[in-house]
Amino acid sequence: MLRMDKSYRTSQLDNSLLSV
């Protein structure tokens, strides 16, 4: 679960960077 959470968080960060 923790691993998934981290992966999800990283994905969100990546999306944010791409959005900017």
PDB file of N, CA and C in Angstrom, residues 4-20:
ATOM      1  N   MET A   4       2.416   1.803  -3.378  1.00  0.00           N
ATOM      2  CA  MET A   4       1.442   2.329  -4.338  1.00  0.00           C
ATOM      3  C   MET A   4       1.226   3.823  -4.085  1.00  0.00           C
ATOM      4  N   ASP A   5       1.095   4.170  -2.819  1.00  0.00           N
ATOM      5  CA  ASP A   5       0.874   5.567  -2.448  1.00  0.00           C
ATOM      6  C   ASP A   5       2.030   6.423  -2.962  1.00  0.00           C
ATOM      7  N   LYS A   6       3.237   5.933  -2.788  1.00  0.00           N
ATOM      8  CA  LYS A   6       4.413   6.699  -3.228  1.00  0.00           C
ATOM      9  C   LYS A   6       4.388   6.834  -4.751  1.00  0.00           C
ATOM     10  N   SER A   7       4.076   5.750  -5.401  1.00  0.00           N
ATOM     11  CA  SER A   7       4.035   5.769  -6.871  1.00  0.00           C
ATOM     12  C   SER A   7       2.984   6.765  -7.336  1.00  0.00           C
ATOM     13  N   TYR A   8       1.845   6.734  -6.700  1.00  0.00           N
ATOM     14  CA  TYR A   8       0.750   7.647  -7.069  1.00  0.00           C
ATOM     15  C   TYR A   8       1.199   9.094  -6.852  1.00  0.00           C
ATOM     16  N   ARG A   9       1.848   9.323  -5.766  1.00  0.00           N
ATOM     17  CA  ARG A   9       2.316  10.682  -5.439  1.00  0.00           C
ATOM     18  C   ARG A   9       3.322  11.136  -6.502  1.00  0.00           C
ATOM     19  N   THR A  10       4.230  10.276  -6.837  1.00  0.00           N
ATOM     20  CA  THR A  10       5.236  10.610  -7.852  1.00  0.00           C
ATOM     21  C   THR A  10       4.544  10.929  -9.170  1.00  0.00           C
ATOM     22  N   SER A  11       3.551  10.142  -9.495  1.00  0.00           N
ATOM     23  CA  SER A  11       2.818  10.359 -10.754  1.00  0.00           C
ATOM     24  C   SER A  11       2.170  11.739 -10.729  1.00  0.00           C
ATOM     25  N   GLN A  12       1.581  12.086  -9.632  1.00  0.00           N
ATOM     26  CA  GLN A  12       0.918  13.394  -9.521  1.00  0.00           C
ATOM     27  C   GLN A  12       1.948  14.501  -9.684  1.00  0.00           C
ATOM     28  N   LEU A  13       3.096  14.320  -9.083  1.00  0.00           N
ATOM     29  CA  LEU A  13       4.153  15.332  -9.193  1.00  0.00           C
ATOM     30  C   LEU A  13       4.593  15.467 -10.641  1.00  0.00           C
ATOM     31  N   ASP A  14       4.775  14.341 -11.290  1.00  0.00           N
ATOM     32  CA  ASP A  14       5.172  14.346 -12.701  1.00  0.00           C
ATOM     33  C   ASP A  14       4.138  15.087 -13.535  1.00  0.00           C
ATOM     34  N   ASN A  15       2.888  14.813 -13.271  1.00  0.00           N
ATOM     35  CA  ASN A  15       1.812  15.474 -14.015  1.00  0.00           C
ATOM     36  C   ASN A  15       1.852  16.974 -13.762  1.00  0.00           C
ATOM     37  N   SER A  16       2.092  17.349 -12.547  1.00  0.00           N
ATOM     38  CA  SER A  16       2.148  18.773 -12.199  1.00  0.00           C
ATOM     39  C   SER A  16       3.279  19.451 -12.975  1.00  0.00           C
ATOM     40  N   LEU A  17       4.414  18.805 -12.994  1.00  0.00           N
ATOM     41  CA  LEU A  17       5.567  19.371 -13.708  1.00  0.00           C
ATOM     42  C   LEU A  17       5.267  19.481 -15.193  1.00  0.00           C
ATOM     43  N   LEU A  18       4.609  18.479 -15.716  1.00  0.00           N
ATOM     44  CA  LEU A  18       4.279  18.487 -17.147  1.00  0.00           C
ATOM     45  C   LEU A  18       3.249  19.575 -17.443  1.00  0.00           C
ATOM     46  N   SER A  19       2.328  19.742 -16.494  1.00  0.00           N
ATOM     47  CA  SER A  19       1.269  20.741 -16.683  1.00  0.00           C
ATOM     48  C   SER A  19       1.890  22.144 -16.722  1.00  0.00           C
ATOM     49  N   VAL A  20       2.801  22.385 -15.816  1.00  0.00           N
ATOM     50  CA  VAL A  20       3.418  23.724 -15.726  1.00  0.00           C
ATOM     51  C   VAL A  20       4.082  24.124 -17.023  1.00  0.00           C
TER      52      VAL A  20
END
